[in-house]
mmCIF file of C-alpha atoms in Angstrom:
data_model
loop_
_atom_site.group_PDB
_atom_site.id
_atom_site.type_symbol
_atom_site.label_atom_id
_atom_site.label_comp_id
_atom_site.label_asym_id
_atom_site.label_seq_id
_atom_site.Cartn_x
_atom_site.Cartn_y
_atom_site.Cartn_z
ATOM 1 C CA MET A 414 -55.173 23.141 33.054
ATOM 2 C CA GLY A 415 -57.640 23.424 35.948
ATOM 3 C CA LYS A 416 -56.515 25.622 38.837
ATOM 4 C CA GLN A 417 -54.592 28.755 37.876
ATOM 5 C CA ARG A 418 -50.864 28.154 38.299
ATOM 6 C CA ARG A 419 -48.748 30.828 39.983
ATOM 7 C CA ALA A 420 -45.016 31.317 39.516
ATOM 8 C CA LEU A 421 -42.379 33.530 41.064
ATOM 9 C CA ILE A 422 -38.972 34.427 39.660
ATOM 10 C CA ILE A 423 -36.501 35.722 42.243
ATOM 11 C CA THR A 424 -33.510 37.541 40.811
ATOM 12 C CA GLY A 425 -31.294 40.588 41.111
ATOM 13 C CA ARG A 426 -28.807 42.776 39.347
ATOM 14 C CA LEU A 427 -26.513 41.141 36.805
ATOM 15 C CA VAL A 428 -28.762 38.104 36.305
ATOM 16 C CA GLN A 429 -27.807 35.986 33.293
ATOM 17 C CA ASP A 430 -30.203 37.558 30.788
ATOM 18 C CA HIS A 431 -31.037 34.364 28.846
ATOM 19 C CA GLU A 432 -31.847 32.513 32.065
ATOM 20 C CA TYR A 433 -34.321 35.209 33.064
ATOM 21 C CA VAL A 434 -35.967 35.997 29.706
ATOM 22 C CA TYR A 435 -36.629 32.433 28.522
ATOM 23 C CA PRO A 436 -38.345 31.184 31.724
ATOM 24 C CA TYR A 437 -40.245 34.486 31.974
ATOM 25 C CA TYR A 438 -41.900 33.997 28.595
ATOM 26 C CA ARG A 439 -42.301 30.208 28.934
ATOM 27 C CA VAL A 440 -44.208 30.688 32.207
ATOM 28 C CA LEU A 441 -46.492 33.222 30.530
ATOM 29 C CA GLU A 442 -46.920 30.920 27.529
ATOM 30 C CA GLU A 443 -48.128 28.202 29.909
ATOM 31 C CA GLU A 444 -50.660 30.746 31.242
ATOM 32 C CA TYR A 445 -49.282 30.951 34.747
ATOM 33 C CA THR A 446 -49.760 34.099 36.778
ATOM 34 C CA LEU A 447 -46.219 35.454 37.209
ATOM 35 C CA ASP A 448 -44.474 37.721 39.681
ATOM 36 C CA VAL A 449 -40.855 38.825 39.494
ATOM 37 C CA ALA A 450 -39.181 39.793 42.763
ATOM 38 C CA THR A 451 -35.926 41.587 43.431
ATOM 39 C CA PRO A 452 -34.506 42.872 46.707
ATOM 40 C CA GLY A 453 -36.125 46.236 47.394
ATOM 41 C CA LYS A 454 -38.254 45.873 44.233
ATOM 42 C CA GLU A 455 -35.309 47.440 42.435
ATOM 43 C CA THR A 456 -35.402 47.562 38.633
ATOM 44 C CA VAL A 457 -32.153 45.873 37.612
ATOM 45 C CA LEU A 458 -30.166 45.085 34.496
ATOM 46 C CA GLY A 459 -28.963 41.668 33.413
ATOM 47 C CA ASN A 460 -25.301 41.183 32.647
ATOM 48 C CA ILE A 461 -25.844 42.012 28.961
ATOM 49 C CA GLY A 462 -28.402 44.735 29.568
ATOM 50 C CA VAL A 463 -31.896 43.220 29.749
ATOM 51 C CA LYS A 464 -34.041 45.381 32.020
ATOM 52 C CA VAL A 465 -35.815 43.433 34.771
ATOM 53 C CA ILE A 466 -38.826 45.298 36.132
ATOM 54 C CA PRO A 467 -40.037 43.546 39.286
ATOM 55 C CA THR A 468 -43.635 43.313 40.423
ATOM 56 C CA LYS A 469 -42.655 42.642 44.054
ATOM 57 C CA ASP A 470 -40.000 43.180 46.668
ATOM 58 C CA THR A 471 -38.587 39.820 47.776
ATOM 59 C CA LYS A 472 -39.703 40.704 51.317
ATOM 60 C CA GLU A 473 -43.360 40.838 50.143
ATOM 61 C CA CYS A 474 -43.389 37.299 48.740
ATOM 62 C CA ARG A 475 -45.371 34.620 50.550
ATOM 63 C CA VAL A 476 -44.854 30.908 49.958
ATOM 64 C CA GLU A 477 -48.603 30.205 49.866
ATOM 65 C CA ASP A 478 -49.054 32.580 46.899
ATOM 66 C CA TYR A 479 -47.068 30.433 44.425
ATOM 67 C CA ASP A 480 -46.785 26.920 42.990
ATOM 68 C CA LEU A 481 -43.392 27.364 41.325
ATOM 69 C CA LEU A 482 -40.206 29.220 42.206
ATOM 70 C CA ILE A 483 -37.664 29.873 39.444
ATOM 71 C CA ILE A 484 -34.162 31.093 40.209
ATOM 72 C CA PRO A 485 -32.173 32.209 37.151
ATOM 73 C CA GLY A 486 -28.406 32.255 37.380
ATOM 74 C CA GLY A 487 -25.619 34.694 36.759
ATOM 75 C CA ALA A 488 -22.466 34.385 38.842
ATOM 76 C CA LYS A 489 -22.425 38.021 39.985
ATOM 77 C CA CYS A 490 -26.173 38.044 40.638
ATOM 78 C CA MET A 491 -25.904 35.004 42.888
ATOM 79 C CA GLU A 492 -23.037 36.525 44.848
ATOM 80 C CA TYR A 493 -25.298 39.482 45.672
ATOM 81 C CA ILE A 494 -28.586 37.799 46.467
ATOM 82 C CA ARG A 495 -27.276 34.703 48.229
ATOM 83 C CA GLN A 496 -26.195 36.975 51.067
ATOM 84 C CA ASP A 497 -29.839 37.842 51.757
ATOM 85 C CA GLU A 498 -30.979 35.559 54.595
ATOM 86 C CA GLN A 499 -34.654 36.378 53.959
ATOM 87 C CA ILE A 500 -34.402 35.105 50.358
ATOM 88 C CA LEU A 501 -32.617 31.945 51.492
ATOM 89 C CA LYS A 502 -35.299 31.307 54.114
ATOM 90 C CA PHE A 503 -38.012 31.844 51.496
ATOM 91 C CA ILE A 504 -36.381 29.277 49.193
ATOM 92 C CA ALA A 505 -36.064 26.730 52.023
ATOM 93 C CA ASP A 506 -39.648 27.343 53.182
ATOM 94 C CA PHE A 507 -40.935 27.054 49.612
ATOM 95 C CA HIS A 508 -39.394 23.612 49.222
ATOM 96 C CA LYS A 509 -40.493 22.554 52.711
ATOM 97 C CA ALA A 510 -44.075 23.423 51.696
ATOM 98 C CA GLY A 511 -43.933 20.723 48.999
ATOM 99 C CA LYS A 512 -43.568 23.094 46.077
ATOM 100 C CA VAL A 513 -41.263 23.045 43.051
ATOM 101 C CA VAL A 514 -37.995 24.982 43.037
ATOM 102 C CA SER A 515 -36.305 25.267 39.647
ATOM 103 C CA SER A 516 -32.822 26.722 39.187
ATOM 104 C CA ILE A 517 -30.352 27.101 36.383
ATOM 105 C CA CYS A 518 -26.596 27.508 36.141
ATOM 106 C CA HIS A 519 -25.087 29.492 39.051
ATOM 107 C CA ALA A 520 -28.439 29.507 40.875
ATOM 108 C CA ALA A 521 -27.322 26.177 42.344
ATOM 109 C CA GLN A 522 -25.439 28.429 44.775
ATOM 110 C CA MET A 523 -28.777 29.649 46.128
ATOM 111 C CA LEU A 524 -29.857 26.047 46.759
ATOM 112 C CA ILE A 525 -26.579 25.382 48.567
ATOM 113 C CA SER A 526 -26.902 28.502 50.710
ATOM 114 C CA ALA A 527 -30.564 27.675 51.465
ATOM 115 C CA ARG A 528 -29.325 24.249 52.656
ATOM 116 C CA LEU A 529 -31.502 22.274 50.242
ATOM 117 C CA VAL A 530 -28.957 20.097 48.475
ATOM 118 C CA LYS A 531 -27.610 17.646 51.062
ATOM 119 C CA GLY A 532 -28.273 14.069 49.945
ATOM 120 C CA LYS A 533 -29.708 15.150 46.582
ATOM 121 C CA LYS A 534 -28.615 14.978 42.968
ATOM 122 C CA ILE A 535 -28.082 18.526 41.707
ATOM 123 C CA SER A 536 -26.894 20.114 38.483
ATOM 124 C CA GLY A 537 -25.497 23.584 37.970
ATOM 125 C CA TYR A 538 -22.770 25.301 36.048
ATOM 126 C CA TYR A 539 -19.785 22.941 35.723
ATOM 127 C CA SER A 540 -17.549 25.201 37.834
ATOM 128 C CA LEU A 541 -19.879 24.575 40.807
ATOM 129 C CA LYS A 542 -19.244 20.822 40.860
ATOM 130 C CA ASP A 543 -16.984 21.013 43.932
ATOM 131 C CA ASP A 544 -19.384 23.390 45.713
ATOM 132 C CA VAL A 545 -22.330 21.060 45.125
ATOM 133 C CA ASN A 546 -20.398 17.971 46.216
ATOM 134 C CA ASN A 547 -18.914 19.759 49.256
ATOM 135 C CA ALA A 548 -22.443 20.728 50.331
ATOM 136 C CA GLY A 549 -23.329 17.026 50.561
ATOM 137 C CA ALA A 550 -25.060 16.638 47.197
ATOM 138 C CA THR A 551 -24.032 14.665 44.145
ATOM 139 C CA TYR A 552 -23.244 16.823 41.126
ATOM 140 C CA VAL A 553 -24.776 15.523 37.891
ATOM 141 C CA ASP A 554 -23.910 16.908 34.468
ATOM 142 C CA ALA A 555 -27.156 16.482 32.530
ATOM 143 C CA PRO A 556 -29.564 18.832 30.707
ATOM 144 C CA PHE A 557 -31.713 18.767 33.831
ATOM 145 C CA VAL A 558 -31.782 16.875 37.098
ATOM 146 C CA THR A 559 -34.854 16.368 39.282
ATOM 147 C CA ASP A 560 -34.670 15.343 42.915
ATOM 148 C CA ASP A 561 -37.403 15.905 45.502
ATOM 149 C CA ARG A 562 -39.204 18.696 43.581
ATOM 150 C CA ILE A 563 -35.946 20.508 42.828
ATOM 151 C CA VAL A 564 -35.250 20.824 39.106
ATOM 152 C CA THR A 565 -31.744 21.994 38.229
ATOM 153 C CA CYS A 566 -30.052 22.773 34.926
ATOM 154 C CA PRO A 567 -26.362 23.459 34.221
ATOM 155 C CA HIS A 568 -26.522 25.868 31.264
ATOM 156 C CA TYR A 569 -28.906 27.927 29.188
ATOM 157 C CA LYS A 570 -28.331 25.682 26.159
ATOM 158 C CA HIS A 571 -30.621 23.189 27.968
ATOM 159 C CA MET A 572 -33.466 25.559 28.849
ATOM 160 C CA GLY A 573 -36.090 23.802 26.699
ATOM 161 C CA PRO A 574 -35.868 20.393 28.434
ATOM 162 C CA TRP A 575 -35.367 22.104 31.842
ATOM 163 C CA MET A 576 -38.552 24.143 31.566
ATOM 164 C CA LYS A 577 -40.541 21.181 30.211
ATOM 165 C CA GLU A 578 -39.480 19.149 33.261
ATOM 166 C CA THR A 579 -40.207 22.082 35.574
ATOM 167 C CA PHE A 580 -43.816 22.303 34.376
ATOM 168 C CA ALA A 581 -44.215 18.513 34.647
ATOM 169 C CA GLN A 582 -43.003 18.641 38.256
ATOM 170 C CA VAL A 583 -45.483 21.413 39.128
ATOM 171 C CA GLU A 584 -48.349 19.312 37.730
ATOM 172 C CA LYS A 585 -47.122 16.297 39.708
ATOM 173 C CA ALA A 586 -46.774 18.300 42.940
ATOM 174 C CA MET A 587 -50.192 19.877 42.543
ATOM 175 C CA ASN A 588 -51.822 16.496 41.837
ATOM 176 C CA ASN A 589 -50.241 15.143 45.020
ATOM 177 C CA THR A 590 -51.877 17.885 47.102
ATOM 178 C CA ARG A 591 -55.421 17.257 45.870
#
């Protein structure tokens, strides 16, 4: 694999458990170094009870420390963390730095609030179609959609292809910086 890959998952209370657990273990399986960040480094529970034990406070995260940012969904989780301007700035700065941002389901709301979607093709949970389109993007219902280093997925039933594409985009982005 060459250079050690580094990934960050940003999440919060009431995350969609599947959308946190699967990427967590896939990233480790690919031998990335992984951090999990929550606001205040708070240990939180997913919406069906999975315990998320963070390694960092979201305020401690630095763009230059990671190659990949993963944002799992969960409607209630997104309503909480999308109000955090520091997290939204981090997401925008991460993308601006030429790195890969990967989101699933309701996490498309974070991309909207971080002002990353205008002019792009974006997927997310079907109920977000109007939100995505109203933010100036084009909603696409597909297992995953890639546009300008942003990989989006509408539902956890598509996590396999979504994560495969996410890792391919990280390799592509890292090859472009060499």
